[in-house]
Coordinates of C-alpha atoms in Angstrom, one line a residue:
M1 CA -12.7 16.6 24.3
A2 CA -8.6 16.4 24.9
H3 CA -8.8 19.0 28.5
H4 CA -11.7 17.2 29.3
L5 CA -10.4 14.0 29.1
A6 CA -7.6 15.4 30.8
E7 CA -9.0 16.4 33.6
V8 CA -11.2 13.7 33.7
M9 CA -8.3 11.6 34.4
Q10 CA -6.8 13.7 37.2
E11 CA -9.8 12.8 38.9
A12 CA -10.1 9.2 38.4
E13 CA -5.9 9.6 39.8
I14 CA -7.6 11.4 42.8
A15 CA -10.7 10.2 44.0
E16 CA -11.3 7.5 45.9
G17 CA -14.4 4.3 46.3
D18 CA -17.1 4.2 44.1
D19 CA -16.9 7.8 43.1
K20 CA -12.9 6.4 41.8
D21 CA -14.6 3.7 40.0
L22 CA -17.2 6.4 38.3
A23 CA -14.7 8.5 37.1
C24 CA -13.1 5.6 35.4
E25 CA -15.6 5.0 33.6
R26 CA -15.7 8.4 32.5
A27 CA -12.1 8.6 31.4
V28 CA -13.1 4.9 29.3
D29 CA -15.3 6.1 27.9
L30 CA -14.1 9.1 26.7
I31 CA -10.9 7.3 25.5
L32 CA -12.5 5.5 23.1
K33 CA -15.3 8.3 22.1
L34 CA -11.6 9.7 21.0
W35 CA -10.4 7.6 19.5
S36 CA -13.2 6.4 17.2
H37 CA -13.3 10.0 15.4
R38 CA -9.1 9.1 15.7
Q39 CA -8.6 10.2 11.9
N40 CA -9.7 13.7 12.8
L41 CA -7.2 14.4 14.7
P42 CA -4.7 17.0 14.6
N43 CA -1.2 16.9 15.0
G44 CA -0.2 13.8 13.6
A45 CA -1.7 12.2 16.6
Y46 CA -3.5 10.0 14.6
P47 CA -1.0 6.4 14.6
L48 CA -1.4 6.2 10.1
N49 CA -0.8 10.0 9.9
D50 CA 2.7 9.4 8.0
L51 CA 0.6 6.8 5.5
K52 CA -2.4 8.9 4.3
A53 CA -0.8 10.0 0.8
L54 CA 0.4 6.3 0.6
M55 CA -3.1 5.2 1.6
S56 CA -5.2 7.0 -1.4
V57 CA -2.4 5.7 -3.2
V58 CA -3.5 2.0 -2.9
E59 CA -6.9 2.7 -2.9
R60 CA -7.1 4.3 -6.3
L61 CA -4.4 1.0 -7.0
S62 CA -5.7 -2.1 -6.3
P63 CA -6.2 -3.9 -9.1
E64 CA -10.1 -4.0 -8.9
A65 CA -9.4 -0.5 -9.8
S66 CA -9.0 -2.8 -13.4
P67 CA -11.6 -2.4 -16.2
Y68 CA -10.3 -4.7 -17.8
K69 CA -11.0 -7.3 -14.9
R70 CA -12.9 -9.9 -17.9
L71 CA -12.0 -13.4 -18.6
R72 CA -12.2 -13.4 -21.7
L73 CA -9.4 -10.4 -24.1
D74 CA -8.5 -9.8 -26.6
E75 CA -4.1 -9.1 -27.9
S76 CA -4.9 -5.9 -27.4
E77 CA -6.3 -5.6 -24.0
K78 CA -4.3 -9.0 -22.9
L79 CA -1.5 -5.8 -23.7
L80 CA -3.3 -3.1 -22.0
V81 CA -4.0 -5.4 -18.2
K82 CA 0.1 -6.0 -18.1
I83 CA -0.2 -2.5 -19.0
F84 CA -1.9 -1.3 -16.0
D85 CA -0.6 -3.8 -13.7
G86 CA 3.2 -2.6 -14.6
L87 CA 1.9 1.4 -13.3
R88 CA 0.6 -0.1 -9.9
L89 CA 3.1 -1.8 -9.1
V90 CA 5.8 1.5 -10.3
V91 CA 4.0 4.9 -8.6
L92 CA 3.5 1.5 -5.4
H93 CA 7.3 0.8 -5.3
S94 CA 8.1 4.7 -6.2
A95 CA 6.0 6.1 -3.1
I96 CA 7.2 3.4 -1.5
M97 CA 11.5 4.1 -2.3
I98 CA 10.5 8.3 -2.2
S99 CA 8.0 8.3 0.8
E100 CA 8.7 8.4 4.5
T101 CA 7.0 4.8 4.7
R102 CA 10.6 3.8 4.3
N103 CA 9.9 2.9 7.9
L104 CA 6.7 2.6 9.3
P105 CA 5.9 5.0 12.2
S106 CA 7.7 3.0 15.2
D107 CA 4.7 3.3 17.7
L108 CA 2.6 0.7 15.1
E109 CA 3.3 -2.5 17.1
S110 CA 1.2 -1.5 19.8
V111 CA -1.7 0.5 18.3
K112 CA -2.6 -2.5 16.0
P113 CA -4.9 -4.6 18.6
F114 CA -6.7 -1.1 18.3
L115 CA -6.9 -0.3 15.2
D116 CA -9.5 -1.9 12.4
E117 CA -9.9 -4.2 10.5
D118 CA -9.4 -2.2 7.5
E119 CA -6.1 -0.4 9.3
R120 CA -4.7 -3.4 10.4
K121 CA -4.7 -5.3 6.9
F122 CA -3.4 -1.9 5.3
I123 CA -0.6 -2.5 7.7
E124 CA 0.3 -5.4 6.9
V125 CA 0.4 -4.2 2.9
V126 CA 2.6 -2.0 3.4
E127 CA 4.8 -4.1 5.0
G128 CA 5.2 -6.6 2.3
W129 CA 5.2 -3.3 -0.3
Q130 CA 8.7 -2.3 2.0
N131 CA 9.8 -6.0 1.5
Y132 CA 9.1 -6.2 -1.9
V133 CA 10.8 -3.0 -2.9
K134 CA 13.4 -4.1 -1.0
T135 CA 14.2 -7.8 -1.8
G136 CA 12.0 -8.3 -5.2
I137 CA 10.2 -10.7 -3.4
P138 CA 6.4 -10.4 -2.2
L139 CA 5.1 -10.8 1.9
P140 CA 1.9 -12.6 1.6
P141 CA 0.4 -9.6 2.2
I142 CA 0.6 -8.1 -1.2
V143 CA -2.6 -8.3 -2.8
F144 CA -1.1 -6.4 -5.5
L145 CA 0.8 -8.2 -7.6
P146 CA 0.7 -9.0 -11.2
E147 CA -1.5 -11.2 -13.3
D148 CA 0.5 -14.4 -12.3
G149 CA 2.4 -12.8 -10.5
E150 CA 3.1 -15.8 -8.5
K151 CA 4.7 -18.3 -11.3
E152 CA 6.6 -15.2 -12.3
L153 CA 8.4 -15.7 -9.3
D154 CA 8.9 -18.5 -9.7
S155 CA 10.5 -18.6 -13.2
R156 CA 12.9 -16.5 -12.1
Q157 CA 14.8 -17.8 -9.3
D158 CA 17.7 -16.4 -10.7
E159 CA 17.7 -13.2 -11.1
I160 CA 16.0 -13.0 -7.2
A161 CA 19.7 -15.2 -6.0
E162 CA 21.3 -11.6 -8.1
L163 CA 19.3 -8.9 -6.0
Q164 CA 20.4 -10.4 -3.3
K165 CA 23.3 -9.6 -3.4
L166 CA 23.1 -5.9 -3.7
D167 CA 22.3 -3.5 -1.4
P168 CA 18.9 -3.2 -0.1
K169 CA 19.1 0.9 -2.0
S170 CA 20.8 -0.7 -5.6
R171 CA 18.2 -3.8 -5.3
S172 CA 15.1 -1.6 -4.7
K173 CA 16.6 1.1 -8.2
R174 CA 17.5 -2.0 -10.2
I175 CA 13.7 -3.3 -9.7
F176 CA 12.2 0.1 -10.0
A177 CA 14.4 0.4 -13.4
K178 CA 12.8 -3.7 -14.6
K179 CA 9.0 -2.7 -14.0
I180 CA 9.6 0.6 -16.1
D181 CA 11.8 -1.3 -19.3
E182 CA 8.2 -4.1 -19.1
M183 CA 5.7 -1.5 -19.6
I184 CA 7.8 0.1 -22.2
E185 CA 8.1 -3.2 -23.6
A186 CA 4.1 -3.7 -23.1
L187 CA 3.6 0.1 -24.6
S188 CA 5.5 -0.5 -27.9
D189 CA 4.1 -3.9 -28.0
L190 CA 0.6 -2.5 -28.1
K191 CA 1.6 0.0 -29.9
S192 CA 2.6 -1.7 -33.3
K193 CA -0.6 -3.5 -32.5
L194 CA -2.4 -1.2 -32.8
A195 CA -0.3 0.9 -35.9
K196 CA -1.4 -2.8 -37.8
Q197 CA -5.0 -2.2 -37.1
E198 CA -5.3 1.2 -39.1
P199 CA -7.1 0.8 -41.9
T200 CA -4.8 1.3 -45.3
D201 CA -5.5 4.0 -48.2
E202 CA -6.9 2.8 -50.5
S203 CA -6.5 5.5 -53.2
S204 CA -2.2 5.1 -52.7

């Protein structure tokens, strides 16, 4: 189809009068048809091609994927919510930190108007995560914060100020390590709680 489009565009360039108008119309129709199949274009022609792996991670680790989205939770389930949120943050943080998504493709701004709503929203989420990885401060597009994430931010302004003194790479590692520590603490609490729930051996 791309080869055919090149021929039609060449015809439109050299045609005159009504023939030129018709050729231009055919070229536009072909371009729109080709663009509608952009995710399947070869050779990395899809603008978000480099972000496909991250898109998959984000979709699987959204808050809606949590099995604990209920109003009433017991103490063990609250710990599981914390662990799930922590795991999401750790995986998404590392996906941004170690992948090429640290810098979005330079041509994304020019194609944004032609992307669908989900694609534009995804780019905003990635940009928000990039800011979180670099600074520890989420931008509004980030919709994947832990429970009570904004309250957590308000309560740690001193920590944020301290992070600002670090270079981006060190800051990112510090935030990443802190999230891992929080997960380990939650897992330890859950382990202790489960141990207390074990039935006692009455024969001993």
